[in-house]
Amino acid sequence: MCRCPGGSARAGGTCVNVNECVQNPCLNGGTCLDREPARRYDCICPFAYTGHDCELELLASGIIMPSRDFIIAIIVCLFLLLVLVLVFVVYNRRREAHIKYPGPDDDVRENIINYDDEGGGEDDMTAFDITPLQIPIGGPLPDHVPSKLPYPLMGVGLGVGPMVGVPPAVGVPLPGETNVGMFIEEHKRRADSDPNAPPFDDLRNYAYEGGGSTAGSLSSLASGTDDEVHEYDYLGAWGPRFDKLADLYGPDLDEQL
């Protein structure tokens, strides 16, 4: 079945143009002009109106004023969007209320570290350097042979003078490796034999006990004792836990004395 395109109707077996201006589709006093079926009609709008049907009002600045129906449609869309946002927020709050979060004591994590440990983290186990111990302090010993020592030769000791009566150290060469034990023993021997190294000798009187003290004599403690005979037979009735105490103060005590 054949149909006529828009803007035309069948009449006598053919499609004829329909005059849409009969219904006066132009708004706001616009003039309607009938066109071919493809364009249907056009409206000649009066001043301050525009649009295909003269439905838009122009402001004084030339801005197109939307129609009332268009404004109502925008308000309805904004209201629906606001309702959707409120529903989403309420739904999330109700869902979070059913989630049980653990307490602070039950929240165990492997990355919790106590930083209040005194001295923790101060030791360096990977970048130890022994060179500060090898800084020369005095001149080299005259009777040491540097080529035979397996470690760097340091000074005469911690003092400023030479050591007297100290036998020379005999170095044992080790190929390709430093003997740390010999290094420590040699410097320990130097420090022990150096008369100028602290601590220096001084005189301290430790036998003069009580000098400058306000405490009285301890002899007054013996004045409160007596020579009366005491009976300790009741200690045997205290049970097995006090047997040793009963044996010490029992009847055999006087015989032993």
Coordinates of C-alpha atoms in Angstrom, one line a residue:
M1 CA 0.0 0.0 0.0
C2 CA 1.5 3.4 -1.1
R3 CA 1.5 6.3 1.3
C4 CA 1.9 10.0 0.6
P5 CA 4.8 11.9 2.2
G6 CA 4.3 14.4 5.0
G7 CA 2.6 17.6 4.0
S8 CA 0.5 15.9 1.3
A9 CA -2.6 13.7 1.1
R10 CA -4.1 11.3 -1.4
A11 CA -6.9 12.6 -3.6
G12 CA -8.2 10.8 -6.7
G13 CA -5.3 8.4 -6.8
T14 CA -2.6 11.1 -6.5
C15 CA -0.9 12.9 -3.7
V16 CA -1.8 16.6 -3.4
N17 CA -0.3 19.3 -1.1
V18 CA -2.0 20.0 2.1
N19 CA -2.3 23.6 3.2
E20 CA -1.2 23.7 6.9
C21 CA -1.8 27.4 7.2
V22 CA -5.5 26.7 7.4
Q23 CA -5.0 25.6 11.0
N24 CA -2.8 28.7 11.7
P25 CA 0.2 27.0 13.4
C26 CA 2.2 30.2 13.9
L27 CA 2.1 31.6 17.4
N28 CA 2.3 35.2 18.8
G29 CA 0.7 36.7 15.7
G30 CA 3.0 35.1 13.1
T31 CA 2.1 34.9 9.4
C32 CA 1.9 31.4 7.9
L33 CA 3.3 30.7 4.4
D34 CA 2.4 27.3 2.8
R35 CA 5.4 25.5 1.2
E36 CA 5.9 22.4 -0.8
P37 CA 5.3 19.1 0.9
A38 CA 9.0 18.7 1.9
R39 CA 9.0 22.0 3.9
R40 CA 5.3 22.1 4.7
Y41 CA 5.1 25.7 6.0
D42 CA 7.0 28.7 7.3
C43 CA 6.1 31.4 9.8
I44 CA 7.0 35.1 9.5
C45 CA 7.4 36.1 13.1
P46 CA 6.6 39.7 14.4
F47 CA 9.2 41.8 16.2
A48 CA 10.7 40.3 19.4
Y49 CA 9.7 36.7 18.5
T50 CA 11.6 33.9 16.7
G51 CA 11.5 30.2 16.1
H52 CA 9.8 27.9 13.5
D53 CA 6.4 28.6 15.0
C54 CA 7.4 32.0 16.6
E55 CA 7.4 30.3 20.0
L56 CA 10.6 32.0 21.3
E57 CA 10.6 35.5 22.7
L58 CA 13.6 37.8 22.1
L59 CA 14.9 40.0 24.9
A60 CA 16.0 43.6 24.4
S61 CA 19.7 42.4 24.2
G62 CA 18.9 39.9 21.5
I63 CA 19.0 36.8 23.7
I64 CA 16.4 34.2 22.9
M65 CA 13.9 33.8 25.7
P66 CA 12.8 30.2 26.2
S67 CA 9.2 29.4 26.3
R68 CA 7.3 28.5 29.4
D69 CA 7.0 24.9 28.6
F70 CA 10.8 24.7 28.1
I71 CA 11.4 26.3 31.5
I72 CA 9.0 23.9 33.2
A73 CA 10.7 20.9 31.6
I74 CA 14.1 22.1 32.9
I75 CA 12.7 22.5 36.5
V76 CA 11.2 19.0 36.4
C77 CA 14.6 17.5 35.3
L78 CA 16.5 19.3 38.0
F79 CA 14.0 18.1 40.6
L80 CA 14.3 14.5 39.5
L81 CA 18.1 14.7 39.6
L82 CA 18.0 16.1 43.1
V83 CA 15.6 13.2 44.2
L84 CA 18.0 10.6 42.7
V85 CA 21.0 12.1 44.6
L86 CA 19.1 12.1 47.9
V87 CA 18.1 8.5 47.4
F88 CA 21.7 7.5 46.7
V89 CA 23.0 9.2 49.8
V90 CA 20.3 7.6 52.1
Y91 CA 21.0 4.2 50.6
N92 CA 24.8 4.5 51.3
R93 CA 24.3 5.6 54.9
R94 CA 22.0 2.7 55.6
R95 CA 24.4 0.2 54.1
E96 CA 27.3 1.6 56.1
A97 CA 25.3 1.2 59.3
H98 CA 25.2 -2.6 58.9
I99 CA 29.0 -2.8 58.5
K100 CA 30.7 -3.7 61.7
Y101 CA 34.1 -2.2 62.1
P102 CA 36.6 -3.8 64.5
G103 CA 37.7 -2.0 67.6
P104 CA 41.2 -0.5 68.0
D105 CA 42.3 -3.5 70.1
D106 CA 41.2 -6.0 67.5
D107 CA 42.7 -4.1 64.5
V108 CA 45.9 -6.2 64.1
R109 CA 48.1 -5.2 61.2
E110 CA 51.6 -6.4 60.3
N111 CA 52.9 -3.0 59.5
I112 CA 52.4 -1.5 63.1
I113 CA 55.8 -0.6 64.5
N114 CA 56.5 0.7 68.0
Y115 CA 58.8 3.7 67.6
D116 CA 59.1 4.4 71.4
D117 CA 61.8 1.7 71.9
E118 CA 64.8 3.5 73.4
G119 CA 67.9 3.0 71.3
G120 CA 66.1 1.1 68.6
G121 CA 67.4 1.5 65.1
E122 CA 70.6 3.3 66.2
D123 CA 73.0 0.5 65.4
D124 CA 74.5 0.2 62.0
M125 CA 75.1 -3.4 61.1
T126 CA 76.0 -3.0 57.5
A127 CA 78.2 0.1 57.1
F128 CA 80.7 -0.5 59.9
D129 CA 84.1 1.1 59.2
I130 CA 87.2 0.3 61.1
T131 CA 89.3 3.1 59.7
P132 CA 88.5 5.6 62.6
L133 CA 90.3 3.1 64.9
Q134 CA 93.4 3.3 62.7
I135 CA 94.0 7.1 62.9
P136 CA 97.5 7.7 64.1
I137 CA 97.8 9.4 67.5
G138 CA 101.6 9.7 68.0
G139 CA 104.8 8.9 66.2
P140 CA 105.6 5.3 65.1
L141 CA 107.6 3.0 67.4
P142 CA 111.3 2.9 66.4
D143 CA 111.6 -0.9 66.9
H144 CA 108.6 -1.8 64.8
V145 CA 109.0 -2.9 61.2
P146 CA 106.0 -1.6 59.2
S147 CA 106.5 -4.2 56.5
K148 CA 106.0 -7.1 58.9
L149 CA 102.8 -5.8 60.6
P150 CA 99.5 -7.0 59.1
Y151 CA 97.7 -3.8 60.1
P152 CA 98.3 0.0 59.9
L153 CA 100.8 1.1 62.5
M154 CA 99.5 3.7 65.0
G155 CA 101.2 5.9 67.5
V156 CA 102.9 5.0 70.7
G157 CA 99.7 5.0 72.7
L158 CA 97.1 7.3 74.2
G159 CA 99.7 9.5 75.9
V160 CA 102.4 11.9 74.6
G161 CA 105.6 10.2 75.7
P162 CA 107.3 7.0 74.6
M163 CA 106.6 3.8 76.5
V164 CA 109.5 2.6 78.6
G165 CA 110.3 -1.1 79.0
V166 CA 107.9 -2.3 76.4
P167 CA 109.2 -5.1 74.2
P168 CA 108.9 -4.6 70.5
A169 CA 105.9 -6.3 68.8
V170 CA 106.7 -9.0 66.3
G171 CA 104.4 -8.9 63.3
V172 CA 103.5 -12.0 61.5
P173 CA 102.7 -11.3 57.8
L174 CA 99.4 -12.7 56.6
P175 CA 98.9 -12.9 52.8
G176 CA 96.0 -10.9 51.6
E177 CA 94.1 -10.6 54.9
T178 CA 94.3 -8.4 58.1
N179 CA 94.5 -10.2 61.4
V180 CA 92.0 -8.2 63.5
G181 CA 92.8 -10.2 66.7
M182 CA 96.5 -9.3 66.5
F183 CA 95.6 -5.7 65.8
I184 CA 93.4 -5.4 68.9
E185 CA 95.9 -7.3 71.1
E186 CA 98.7 -5.0 70.1
H187 CA 96.8 -1.8 70.8
K188 CA 95.5 -3.3 74.1
R189 CA 99.1 -4.0 75.1
R190 CA 100.1 -0.4 74.2
A191 CA 97.2 1.1 76.3
D192 CA 98.0 -1.1 79.3
S193 CA 101.7 -0.3 79.2
D194 CA 101.4 3.5 78.6
P195 CA 102.1 5.3 81.9
N196 CA 100.7 8.6 80.5
A197 CA 97.3 7.2 79.6
P198 CA 94.4 7.9 81.9
P199 CA 93.1 7.0 84.5
F200 CA 95.9 8.5 86.5
D201 CA 96.8 7.2 90.0
D202 CA 95.5 9.1 93.0
L203 CA 95.2 8.5 96.7
R204 CA 91.8 7.7 98.2
N205 CA 91.1 6.8 101.8
Y206 CA 88.5 4.1 102.0
A207 CA 89.2 3.0 105.7
Y208 CA 88.0 6.2 107.3
E209 CA 84.4 5.2 107.6
G210 CA 81.8 7.7 108.9
G211 CA 83.9 10.8 108.5
G212 CA 81.7 13.9 108.3
S213 CA 78.5 11.8 108.8
T214 CA 75.8 12.7 111.2
A215 CA 75.0 9.0 112.0
G216 CA 75.6 7.7 115.5
S217 CA 77.6 4.7 116.6
L218 CA 76.4 1.2 115.9
S219 CA 77.3 0.1 119.4
S220 CA 74.0 1.4 120.7
L221 CA 72.1 -1.4 118.9
A222 CA 73.5 -4.0 121.4
S223 CA 72.3 -2.1 124.4
G224 CA 68.6 -3.1 123.8
T225 CA 69.3 -6.8 124.1
D226 CA 68.6 -8.9 127.2
D227 CA 69.7 -12.2 128.6
E228 CA 66.3 -13.5 129.5
V229 CA 65.3 -17.1 128.5
H230 CA 62.6 -17.3 125.9
E231 CA 60.3 -20.2 125.2
Y232 CA 59.9 -21.1 121.5
D233 CA 57.9 -24.3 122.0
Y234 CA 54.9 -22.8 120.3
L235 CA 56.7 -22.8 116.9
G236 CA 56.1 -26.5 116.7
A237 CA 52.3 -26.0 116.5
W238 CA 52.6 -23.8 113.4
G239 CA 52.8 -26.7 111.0
P240 CA 55.4 -28.3 108.8
R241 CA 56.3 -25.0 107.1
F242 CA 57.9 -23.7 110.2
D243 CA 59.8 -26.9 111.2
K244 CA 63.1 -25.4 110.3
L245 CA 62.4 -22.4 112.4
A246 CA 61.3 -24.6 115.3
D247 CA 64.5 -26.6 115.0
L248 CA 66.6 -23.4 115.2
Y249 CA 64.8 -22.1 118.3
G250 CA 63.8 -25.5 119.8
P251 CA 64.9 -27.1 123.2
D252 CA 68.2 -28.2 121.6
L253 CA 69.3 -24.7 121.2
D254 CA 70.3 -24.3 124.8
E255 CA 72.2 -27.5 124.7
Q256 CA 74.2 -26.4 121.7
L257 CA 75.0 -23.1 123.3

